[in-house]
């Protein structure tokens, strides 16, 4: 590790030494929170205290809070997860990573990412209004399949309505503007969702519409438009969600849902380039943007059958589909030029990335007979991903049609010993995948080259092992090793072939990326104080890095990489009304730029996030809730990079104020429950999220 990280890691023994003293600050019953939440993204029903990895759970209130400040669900994750990159607040999340690697985005377990041609548009596939909870599992893992080299971000949508509640729902109306009330800076959003349980059948439907104006900086100047990658400013978005469930009797249930999301730019502005050397920022002026406007069009759907009493365990079988098209802005880019179509320098074109997924997930989990405390998860996943990138104005394919097919059996074991205080876990997943590409020809700018197709296959066995120990009911220590698996942006590799006589079957650069994540962490959760710390190392023998070409287009380079990091979090409930907290993340990454086996170059800002410090305070009394947060991204220079690529750092300050209506007194009698977006879920019980007893809710229990 670098000296900077070593100095930071030295804080861990101090934290551990402080925990016994902190444990005395509240009675034991109030300090026991580790077992309250089951993390569905882990696929095995087990409490947080049995997961040997860093986990972040973002509840509905935090989502409402953060989306008042930003435009998407990924902005919420970036604001609250210490080692997540700052978002660009553009339609493309290019360069946004979790622990320096790409996370796998899911909506209720359905993958949203496009790893075969990673265009970083997976942050805009669902409206955050429909999300009730976000589950983040940090670090490489393979439990959800391809793509999770940085971790898993699972968006959990609206819960099943309760029959006792009758018709339930919520709605919102929102207006946004810049601080100088510029007319074209005004945006608006309306959304509603409602559901009812009719007995054996339940239905939930929702719709959201949002229009966004231009963005302005603190000096009153329009923020520049990313004409190629796409914008969320000056755009309109429509999102629809429908979910239905059928209780088949006993413990069997069939549930289906579909989500449709469309976002398209209005094209009312053109970019005015800035000057980096003189510090003049890029801005925009009124004008008609040429070509089709950048957009995201996404449809996701899933059908899930659950039997909670099959051979003493739980069976889940899911089939899913995901259809995505992302249109990018146009230009007379050198890569698009072809003198057979138009004189060089005059050909205007633009691309659209298309991805269609069909897949299934089948798993069974339950206690292993005859072995007390041993729980098994056994399953089989199948996926077919068909991806291509076309130039929509001239009908050419920039990335050839590429199909990825995989069949992946897996086994995960969790052993509970010492009266449940020690949880041991181990798992294995066999990725058996095949990449299918027909013969194709690259664009004229690359030769053109005729490339022989092929069907290269990959066989990878991925392992994980971990242990989590409850030292006390409030103190958890854990350690783990886990592997993740993804493809190295195959589309970007294939479209850039510029040498003759290449064959997909033998082209080395389409080999998969396998990352190893090792981490050790500690968590303490008391009545007044919560603290956590984790150190980790993530390594890949053949990583996938992005390198910017003079044309402005990025190519993929395969290099060994290593990322070391530390994450610290804490909060203090100073009073029943006031809570203070913060987090800090430090990352340090290197790559082997010359292939000699030595890590000799820093990962640059396109591949790793800056160190970050987040400080926040919340004050809640009666119906009034206030939050103030400050995020500081620390400056960083990169060895091996031009000085101009250094990061100067910055700080942003956010504030949110809310007035909520009271629902009912919590049945545990500590204070009134105040609800906002997810009636009748209580917002606090002694400062913690819990379930309100306004109506009977299965499994409700006091913290």
XYZ file of C-alpha atoms in Angstrom:
703
model
C 0.000 0.000 0.000
C 1.020 3.601 -0.471
C 2.223 5.603 2.574
C -1.010 7.596 2.440
C -3.141 4.475 2.754
C -0.864 2.907 5.363
C -1.249 5.979 7.539
C -4.996 5.819 7.183
C -5.158 2.076 7.919
C -3.335 2.796 11.171
C -6.604 4.297 12.445
C -8.186 0.842 12.574
C -6.569 -0.302 15.859
C -7.658 2.981 17.456
C -11.210 2.364 16.322
C -11.181 -1.191 17.674
C -9.780 0.012 20.982
C -12.561 2.572 21.270
C -15.373 0.099 20.664
C -15.504 -1.507 24.154
C -15.899 1.922 25.686
C -18.546 2.848 23.138
C -20.388 -0.362 23.963
C -21.181 1.038 27.397
C -23.074 4.035 26.060
C -26.429 2.247 25.757
C -28.215 -0.850 27.037
C -27.666 -4.060 25.086
C -31.241 -4.428 23.721
C -31.038 -1.030 22.041
C -27.606 -1.863 20.632
C -28.714 -4.976 18.741
C -29.416 -4.014 15.160
C -27.267 -6.372 13.117
C -29.993 -8.981 12.482
C -32.802 -6.682 11.408
C -32.318 -6.649 7.628
C -32.185 -9.454 5.074
C -30.142 -8.411 2.022
C -31.897 -9.811 -1.044
C -28.965 -8.999 -3.347
C -26.988 -11.772 -1.621
C -29.615 -14.308 -2.912
C -29.502 -16.244 0.346
C -31.869 -15.240 3.139
C -29.451 -14.404 5.869
C -29.165 -11.435 8.253
C -26.583 -8.713 7.815
C -24.511 -10.198 10.650
C -23.877 -13.353 8.569
C -22.558 -11.518 5.475
C -18.762 -11.359 5.410
C -18.593 -8.228 3.275
C -19.267 -4.516 3.487
C -22.961 -3.774 2.897
C -24.770 -0.441 2.570
C -28.571 -0.263 2.820
C -30.271 2.946 1.673
C -33.884 3.263 2.790
C -36.823 5.081 1.232
C -36.363 8.243 3.278
C -32.732 8.629 2.230
C -33.735 8.089 -1.405
C -36.357 10.845 -1.189
C -33.822 13.117 0.503
C -31.057 12.612 -2.029
C -33.213 12.701 -5.162
C -34.348 16.137 -4.052
C -30.717 17.108 -4.690
C -29.910 15.172 -7.864
C -31.479 13.539 -10.877
C -31.112 9.776 -10.602
C -30.869 6.740 -8.355
C -27.146 6.438 -9.037
C -26.673 9.980 -7.690
C -28.161 8.761 -4.404
C -25.718 5.858 -4.282
C -22.782 8.126 -5.111
C -23.738 10.585 -2.381
C -23.997 7.987 0.402
C -21.520 5.222 -0.496
C -17.965 6.264 0.519
C -15.931 4.604 -2.260
C -18.327 5.334 -5.132
C -17.123 7.844 -7.696
C -18.705 11.296 -7.919
C -21.285 11.261 -10.674
C -20.920 13.371 -13.797
C -24.651 14.241 -13.703
C -24.781 13.343 -17.374
C -26.736 10.615 -19.149
C -23.485 8.648 -19.329
C -21.875 7.472 -16.111
C -18.515 6.985 -17.822
C -15.748 6.687 -15.213
C -18.148 6.069 -12.311
C -16.889 3.114 -10.295
C -17.333 1.343 -6.963
C -13.990 0.634 -5.299
C -12.320 1.481 -8.603
C -14.186 -1.150 -10.648
C -17.542 -1.361 -12.385
C -20.557 -2.348 -10.281
C -23.401 -4.526 -11.519
C -26.712 -2.633 -11.466
C -29.874 -4.656 -10.813
C -33.569 -3.817 -10.575
C -35.159 -6.436 -8.330
C -32.382 -8.813 -9.350
C -32.592 -8.151 -13.115
C -29.241 -6.979 -14.600
C -29.259 -3.511 -16.168
C -25.623 -3.277 -17.245
C -24.352 -3.842 -20.804
C -20.910 -5.432 -20.280
C -20.392 -6.466 -23.931
C -20.409 -2.772 -24.973
C -20.190 -0.913 -21.728
C -21.632 2.503 -22.545
C -22.158 3.442 -18.857
C -25.837 4.309 -19.319
C -27.093 1.897 -16.603
C -27.680 4.715 -14.104
C -30.805 5.796 -16.021
C -33.033 2.729 -16.389
C -35.670 3.381 -13.695
C -37.121 6.441 -11.999
C -35.956 6.717 -8.353
C -39.562 7.458 -7.304
C -40.311 3.731 -7.697
C -37.375 2.564 -5.553
C -38.050 1.653 -1.930
C -34.572 0.457 -0.990
C -31.072 0.248 -2.431
C -28.773 -2.615 -1.453
C -25.050 -2.193 -2.110
C -22.674 -5.121 -1.654
C -19.083 -3.881 -1.902
C -16.283 -5.644 -3.740
C -16.006 -8.336 -6.377
C -18.493 -11.170 -6.174
C -20.123 -13.604 -8.569
C -23.398 -14.441 -6.808
C -25.381 -12.429 -9.386
C -23.263 -13.436 -12.371
C -21.341 -11.335 -14.871
C -20.429 -7.710 -14.180
C -19.909 -7.318 -10.421
C -16.145 -6.703 -10.273
C -16.724 -3.592 -8.144
C -19.822 -4.824 -6.327
C -23.593 -5.058 -6.675
C -26.122 -2.193 -6.616
C -29.645 -3.635 -6.364
C -32.661 -1.311 -6.660
C -35.617 -2.842 -4.803
C -38.931 -1.466 -6.087
C -42.326 -0.922 -4.469
C -43.314 -3.496 -1.863
C -46.394 -5.688 -2.035
C -49.453 -3.829 -0.669
C -51.020 -5.241 2.494
C -54.647 -6.391 2.456
C -55.178 -4.658 5.797
C -54.125 -1.310 4.329
C -56.690 -1.307 1.522
C -55.806 1.042 -1.325
C -52.382 2.569 -0.702
C -50.315 4.983 -2.698
C -48.267 8.113 -2.841
C -47.688 10.923 -5.272
C -45.329 13.819 -5.787
C -45.138 17.129 -7.594
C -41.784 18.876 -7.870
C -40.398 22.054 -9.396
C -36.671 22.764 -9.743
C -34.824 25.896 -10.750
C -31.388 27.449 -10.608
C -30.692 29.970 -7.850
C -31.109 32.955 -10.203
C -34.526 31.745 -11.440
C -33.489 31.639 -15.078
C -36.498 30.825 -17.215
C -34.852 27.978 -19.106
C -33.477 26.513 -15.875
C -36.888 25.448 -14.606
C -37.787 21.769 -14.433
C -40.821 19.890 -13.156
C -41.807 16.365 -12.190
C -45.056 14.611 -11.333
C -45.314 10.990 -10.246
C -47.753 8.639 -8.576
C -47.889 4.995 -7.551
C -50.714 3.017 -5.992
C -51.549 -0.543 -5.112
C -54.146 -2.782 -3.566
C -54.329 -6.331 -2.264
C -57.549 -7.975 -3.491
C -57.012 -11.160 -1.531
C -55.325 -13.803 -3.648
C -54.236 -11.132 -6.144
C -52.467 -7.783 -5.682
C -51.580 -5.048 -8.145
C -49.336 -1.980 -8.058
C -48.987 0.563 -10.880
C -47.041 3.790 -11.139
C -46.090 6.527 -13.581
C -43.613 9.397 -13.525
C -42.969 12.280 -15.920
C -40.085 14.722 -15.643
C -38.891 17.635 -17.715
C -35.539 19.237 -16.957
C -34.262 22.663 -17.885
C -30.726 23.846 -18.491
C -28.215 23.668 -15.637
C -26.367 26.730 -14.348
C -23.179 26.939 -12.316
C -22.562 29.079 -9.243
C -21.499 32.001 -11.442
C -24.784 31.991 -13.331
C -23.324 30.482 -16.537
C -24.931 27.562 -18.340
C -23.185 24.256 -17.727
C -21.711 22.822 -20.920
C -23.524 20.056 -22.773
C -21.965 16.679 -23.493
C -23.246 16.417 -27.019
C -21.748 12.990 -27.678
C -22.392 11.016 -24.488
C -25.767 12.596 -23.741
C -27.351 14.898 -21.181
C -30.048 14.848 -18.538
C -30.396 18.631 -18.589
C -32.769 19.939 -21.258
C -34.532 16.572 -21.458
C -37.813 14.794 -20.825
C -38.309 11.415 -19.162
C -41.271 9.059 -18.795
C -41.215 6.008 -16.534
C -43.903 3.351 -15.980
C -43.969 0.506 -13.469
C -46.493 -2.302 -13.025
C -46.317 -5.202 -10.577
C -48.808 -7.971 -9.964
C -48.792 -10.962 -7.649
C -50.906 -14.089 -7.291
C -50.883 -16.079 -4.056
C -51.300 -19.695 -5.142
C -52.035 -21.057 -1.696
C -49.810 -22.179 1.116
C -46.398 -20.605 0.704
C -46.463 -20.367 -3.080
C -46.568 -17.105 -5.015
C -46.265 -16.002 -8.642
C -45.208 -12.401 -9.206
C -44.446 -10.391 -12.313
C -43.359 -6.843 -13.003
C -42.419 -4.642 -15.931
C -40.591 -1.313 -15.978
C -40.402 1.062 -18.942
C -38.067 4.058 -18.904
C -37.565 6.645 -21.669
C -35.350 9.721 -21.476
C -34.594 11.936 -24.484
C -32.851 15.257 -24.877
C -34.752 18.226 -26.284
C -31.825 19.440 -28.415
C -32.292 23.138 -27.645
C -28.609 23.978 -27.012
C -25.230 23.685 -28.683
C -21.912 23.542 -26.880
C -19.414 26.390 -26.741
C -16.010 24.854 -26.086
C -13.956 26.113 -23.176
C -10.202 26.424 -22.792
C -8.605 24.223 -20.174
C -5.276 26.024 -20.349
C -6.831 29.372 -19.444
C -9.477 27.999 -17.090
C -12.455 28.979 -19.262
C -15.230 26.395 -18.743
C -17.314 24.919 -21.518
C -20.783 26.435 -21.720
C -23.798 26.356 -24.055
C -25.956 28.709 -26.098
C -29.385 28.383 -27.627
C -29.375 26.492 -30.889
C -30.638 23.360 -32.597
C -28.476 20.336 -31.843
C -27.979 18.318 -35.055
C -29.138 14.749 -35.661
C -31.266 12.590 -33.384
C -31.104 13.567 -29.738
C -29.316 11.331 -27.199
C -31.742 9.053 -25.402
C -32.218 5.975 -23.241
C -35.076 3.548 -23.945
C -35.246 0.652 -21.499
C -37.755 -2.122 -20.864
C -37.171 -4.641 -18.066
C -39.526 -7.441 -17.048
C -39.440 -10.472 -14.788
C -41.708 -13.320 -13.715
C -40.866 -15.056 -10.432
C -42.289 -18.169 -8.807
C -41.590 -18.729 -5.101
C -42.329 -21.783 -2.971
C -41.298 -21.195 0.621
C -41.921 -24.764 1.742
C -40.292 -27.114 -0.761
C -38.257 -29.903 0.842
C -37.972 -27.741 3.920
C -36.488 -24.806 2.023
C -37.281 -21.962 -0.369
C -37.387 -22.383 -4.143
C -37.191 -19.358 -6.439
C -37.435 -19.537 -10.217
C -37.217 -16.359 -12.263
C -37.222 -15.590 -15.968
C -36.338 -12.074 -17.062
C -35.906 -9.908 -20.126
C -34.132 -6.598 -20.628
C -34.235 -4.526 -23.813
C -32.106 -1.396 -24.096
C -31.223 1.184 -26.725
C -28.964 4.120 -25.976
C -28.599 6.785 -28.681
C -25.493 8.971 -28.584
C -24.937 12.413 -30.021
C -23.520 12.830 -33.496
C -20.543 14.470 -35.053
C -18.072 14.385 -37.933
C -15.741 12.195 -35.890
C -12.632 10.746 -37.617
C -13.744 7.193 -36.779
C -16.974 7.708 -38.748
C -15.381 9.032 -41.953
C -15.628 7.007 -45.150
C -14.759 8.634 -48.524
C -16.965 6.046 -50.236
C -19.969 7.774 -48.635
C -18.939 11.449 -48.381
C -15.789 13.575 -48.583
C -13.528 13.100 -45.574
C -14.392 15.512 -42.784
C -17.989 16.042 -43.903
C -19.690 12.791 -42.880
C -21.995 13.357 -39.906
C -23.159 10.248 -38.059
C -24.107 9.007 -34.608
C -24.260 5.687 -32.844
C -26.833 3.690 -30.876
C -25.947 0.865 -28.531
C -28.472 -1.990 -28.522
C -28.617 -4.785 -25.980
C -31.194 -7.528 -25.491
C -31.007 -9.935 -22.565
C -32.966 -13.087 -21.836
C -32.162 -15.075 -18.746
C -33.298 -17.255 -15.908
C -32.336 -17.809 -12.276
C -33.275 -20.932 -10.336
C -32.141 -21.525 -6.778
C -33.120 -23.416 -3.647
C -32.011 -22.584 -0.153
C -32.567 -24.370 3.101
C -31.043 -26.179 6.019
C -28.898 -29.207 5.190
C -30.452 -32.255 6.914
C -28.406 -33.763 9.718
C -25.977 -30.825 9.938
C -27.144 -28.296 12.487
C -26.686 -24.678 11.462
C -25.616 -25.426 7.884
C -27.619 -23.565 5.228
C -27.147 -24.212 1.502
C -27.973 -22.195 -1.589
C -27.761 -24.196 -4.801
C -28.802 -22.909 -8.192
C -28.365 -22.462 -11.910
C -28.278 -19.222 -13.908
C -28.614 -18.836 -17.656
C -28.078 -15.701 -19.746
C -28.119 -14.721 -23.399
C -26.966 -11.178 -24.152
C -27.126 -9.932 -27.757
C -25.391 -6.576 -28.273
C -24.367 -4.411 -31.218
C -23.612 -0.718 -31.818
C -24.891 0.779 -35.051
C -24.366 4.083 -36.844
C -27.986 5.033 -37.245
C -27.714 7.634 -40.016
C -25.717 5.528 -42.473
C -26.831 2.034 -41.481
C -23.350 0.734 -40.628
C -22.416 -1.416 -37.632
C -19.605 0.037 -35.540
C -19.671 -2.953 -33.172
C -20.692 -6.218 -34.834
C -23.591 -8.217 -33.473
C -22.124 -10.109 -30.534
C -23.895 -12.798 -28.514
C -22.827 -13.900 -25.060
C -24.303 -17.161 -23.768
C -23.612 -18.613 -20.349
C -24.808 -21.399 -18.094
C -23.620 -21.121 -14.520
C -24.259 -23.577 -11.671
C -23.336 -22.435 -8.179
C -23.284 -23.567 -4.554
C -23.098 -21.365 -1.483
C -22.794 -22.743 2.076
C -23.297 -20.831 5.324
C -22.437 -22.527 8.620
C -23.607 -20.987 11.885
C -21.744 -22.013 15.053
C -21.205 -20.758 18.602
C -24.939 -20.242 19.138
C -25.176 -18.205 15.929
C -22.389 -15.780 16.797
C -19.929 -17.113 14.183
C -20.995 -17.427 10.550
C -18.704 -19.227 8.113
C -19.388 -19.044 4.388
C -17.918 -20.591 1.271
C -19.116 -20.792 -2.281
C -18.208 -21.771 -5.800
C -19.638 -20.730 -9.159
C -18.765 -22.238 -12.522
C -19.021 -19.788 -15.394
C -19.337 -21.634 -18.678
C -19.660 -18.951 -21.343
C -19.378 -18.581 -25.076
C -18.976 -15.460 -27.199
C -20.409 -15.671 -30.719
C -19.363 -13.222 -33.438
C -19.903 -13.647 -37.182
C -17.383 -12.465 -39.785
C -17.448 -8.676 -39.926
C -15.715 -5.665 -41.384
C -14.523 -2.718 -39.321
C -15.228 0.877 -40.310
C -13.166 2.499 -43.039
C -11.136 4.466 -40.469
C -9.695 1.186 -39.107
C -8.580 -0.140 -42.475
C -11.189 -1.312 -43.149
C -10.275 -4.776 -41.848
C -12.108 -8.014 -42.468
C -12.195 -9.994 -39.237
C -12.980 -13.695 -39.116
C -15.731 -14.511 -36.638
C -15.670 -17.251 -34.083
C -17.078 -18.697 -30.907
C -14.419 -18.441 -28.205
C -15.464 -20.115 -24.985
C -14.516 -19.319 -21.418
C -14.540 -21.598 -18.397
C -13.981 -19.880 -15.079
C -14.400 -21.303 -11.588
C -14.979 -18.526 -9.080
C -14.629 -18.920 -5.332
C -15.545 -17.057 -2.189
C -14.868 -17.706 1.467
C -15.584 -15.612 4.524
C -16.265 -15.407 8.224
C -18.333 -13.006 10.329
C -18.162 -13.023 14.126
C -20.480 -11.204 16.522
C -18.078 -10.256 19.311
C -21.059 -8.744 21.114
C -24.652 -8.301 19.930
C -23.617 -4.880 18.643
C -20.087 -5.593 17.390
C -19.371 -7.510 14.170
C -15.955 -8.411 12.744
C -15.673 -10.001 9.309
C -13.194 -10.989 6.624
C -13.593 -12.458 3.168
C -12.092 -13.363 -0.186
C -14.325 -13.280 -3.275
C -13.907 -13.312 -7.040
C -15.870 -11.449 -9.680
C -16.127 -11.914 -13.426
C -16.921 -9.672 -16.377
C -16.107 -9.075 -20.019
C -13.593 -6.348 -21.025
C -15.962 -4.187 -23.111
C -15.751 -6.628 -26.002
C -17.520 -4.244 -28.379
C -14.944 -1.521 -27.877
C -12.163 -4.062 -28.458
C -13.673 -5.558 -31.614
C -14.602 -2.268 -33.271
C -11.030 -0.984 -32.856
C -9.248 -3.848 -34.669
C -6.932 -2.123 -37.139
C -4.601 -4.956 -38.153
C -5.297 -7.468 -40.940
C -5.854 -11.210 -40.601
C -7.420 -11.163 -37.152
C -9.600 -14.001 -35.894
C -12.067 -13.639 -33.021
C -11.255 -17.188 -31.848
C -7.626 -16.279 -31.172
C -7.914 -12.593 -30.398
C -6.422 -12.402 -26.886
C -8.111 -9.183 -25.783
C -11.571 -10.737 -25.506
C -10.513 -12.908 -22.559
C -12.625 -12.166 -19.464
C -11.633 -10.047 -16.474
C -11.453 -11.987 -13.200
C -10.973 -9.828 -10.113
C -10.015 -10.944 -6.607
C -11.319 -8.973 -3.631
C -9.910 -9.448 -0.133
C -11.259 -7.401 2.755
C -11.413 -7.161 6.530
C -13.988 -5.050 8.346
C -15.568 -4.206 11.667
C -18.987 -2.757 12.508
C -20.374 -1.444 15.764
C -24.009 -0.381 16.151
C -25.145 1.038 19.436
C -28.075 3.032 20.679
C -26.201 6.301 20.161
C -23.057 5.474 18.193
C -22.453 3.504 14.983
C -18.955 2.928 13.603
C -17.553 0.829 10.768
C -14.231 0.372 9.008
C -13.024 -1.833 6.176
C -9.740 -2.309 4.329
C -9.605 -4.135 1.033
C -7.415 -5.124 -1.905
C -8.792 -5.781 -5.390
C -6.529 -7.423 -7.992
C -6.917 -8.512 -11.604
C -4.169 -10.209 -13.610
C -5.715 -8.974 -16.862
C -7.685 -5.875 -15.987
C -9.564 -3.706 -18.445
C -8.494 -0.052 -18.546
C -9.706 2.833 -20.678
C -7.171 4.918 -22.575
C -8.197 8.126 -24.355
C -7.049 8.401 -27.970
C -6.286 11.758 -29.687
C -9.662 11.445 -31.448
C -11.365 11.628 -28.051
C -12.606 8.038 -28.280
C -11.432 5.558 -25.657
C -9.791 2.195 -26.327
C -9.476 -0.783 -23.982
C -6.070 -1.806 -22.674
C -5.508 -5.123 -20.879
C -3.152 -4.656 -17.944
C -2.649 -6.144 -14.516
C -4.233 -3.867 -11.891
C -4.331 -3.604 -8.124
C -6.473 -1.318 -5.988
C -6.018 -0.837 -2.237
C -8.596 0.986 -0.210
C -10.007 1.937 3.142
C -13.542 2.968 4.110
C -14.598 4.565 7.396
C -18.122 5.453 8.503
C -19.694 6.675 11.704
C -22.656 8.442 13.208
C -23.580 9.826 16.614
C -27.141 10.326 17.784
C -26.378 13.345 19.900
C -30.018 13.703 20.965
C -33.311 12.137 19.955
C -33.575 14.938 17.392
C -29.977 15.500 16.247
C -27.749 12.983 14.445
C -24.248 13.697 13.151
C -22.251 11.459 10.846
C -19.570 11.120 8.255
C -17.564 8.789 6.077
C -14.160 8.689 4.463
C -12.793 6.590 1.611
C -9.226 6.376 0.306
C -8.290 4.447 -2.835
C -4.889 3.810 -4.361
C -4.532 1.964 -7.675
C -1.701 0.925 -9.997
C -1.359 -0.931 -13.275
C 1.384 -2.771 -15.130
C 1.685 -0.484 -18.142
C 4.578 -2.318 -19.860
C 3.669 -5.918 -19.050
C 6.883 -6.691 -17.132
C 5.084 -7.891 -14.004
C 5.662 -4.714 -11.969
C 2.879 -2.265 -11.154
C 4.496 0.942 -12.371
C 1.743 3.445 -13.156
C -1.144 5.034 -11.245
C -4.673 4.364 -12.373
C -5.976 7.657 -13.737
C -9.200 9.509 -13.111
C -11.068 7.564 -15.811
C -10.481 4.363 -13.836
C -10.479 5.265 -10.141
C -12.376 7.708 -7.955
C -10.786 10.425 -5.809
C -10.520 10.117 -2.033
C -13.611 11.540 -0.379
C -14.772 12.919 2.955
C -18.509 13.214 3.677
C -19.852 15.037 6.744
C -23.559 15.405 7.495
C -26.041 16.350 10.170
C -29.770 15.661 10.509
C -32.250 17.353 12.802
C -35.756 15.972 13.199
C -38.430 17.217 15.530
C -42.131 16.588 15.077
C -42.965 16.974 11.395
C -39.793 18.983 10.623
C -36.706 17.257 9.198
C -33.487 18.993 8.131
C -30.285 17.597 6.586
C -27.028 19.381 5.835
C -24.199 17.506 4.091
C -20.779 18.477 2.761
C -18.759 16.322 0.360
C -15.077 16.983 -0.226
C -13.241 15.213 -3.052
C -9.527 15.451 -2.317
C -6.907 16.543 -4.850
C -4.762 13.890 -6.498
C -1.885 13.659 -8.964
C -1.245 10.564 -11.073
C 2.257 9.148 -11.588
C 2.817 8.458 -15.271
C 0.101 10.886 -16.384
C 0.507 14.433 -17.746
C 0.331 17.074 -15.032
C -2.763 18.533 -16.708
C -4.644 15.329 -15.874
C -4.251 15.916 -12.142
C -7.384 16.414 -10.056
C -7.659 19.656 -8.079
C -10.473 18.533 -5.783
C -13.641 20.350 -4.801
C -16.309 20.578 -2.102
C -20.080 20.708 -2.480
C -22.596 21.623 0.215
C -26.215 20.404 0.149
C -29.214 21.124 2.356
C -32.688 19.555 2.475
C -35.672 20.607 4.588
C -38.926 18.638 4.811
C -42.240 18.806 6.630
C -44.023 15.486 7.050
C -47.420 14.472 8.293
C -47.913 12.259 11.332
C -49.431 8.800 10.825
C -49.816 7.135 14.202
C -47.970 6.527 17.415
C -45.430 3.727 17.157
C -46.648 0.687 19.061
C -43.375 0.608 20.945
C -44.392 3.931 22.414
C -41.144 5.838 22.081
C -42.312 8.643 19.803
C -44.670 9.527 16.978
C -43.921 7.961 13.600
C -43.620 10.496 10.810
C -44.172 9.247 7.279
C -43.435 10.770 3.923
C -43.117 8.521 0.917
C -43.894 4.963 1.954
C -46.954 4.996 4.213
C -47.170 3.373 6.692
C -43.452 2.751 7.132
C -42.104 4.592 10.164
C -39.229 6.930 9.545
C -37.642 6.576 12.962
C -37.689 4.619 16.167
C -35.166 6.261 18.473
C -33.497 7.572 15.365
C -33.556 4.290 13.413
C -35.704 3.061 10.499
C -38.294 0.519 11.558
C -41.824 -0.671 10.768
C -44.821 1.253 12.039
C -47.675 -0.672 13.658
C -50.382 1.575 12.208
C -51.629 -1.617 10.534
C -50.487 -5.210 10.994
C -47.319 -5.965 9.062
C -45.998 -9.506 8.932
C -42.704 -9.855 10.732
C -42.866 -6.475 12.469
C -40.848 -6.417 15.662
C -39.303 -3.754 17.858
C -35.612 -2.985 17.378
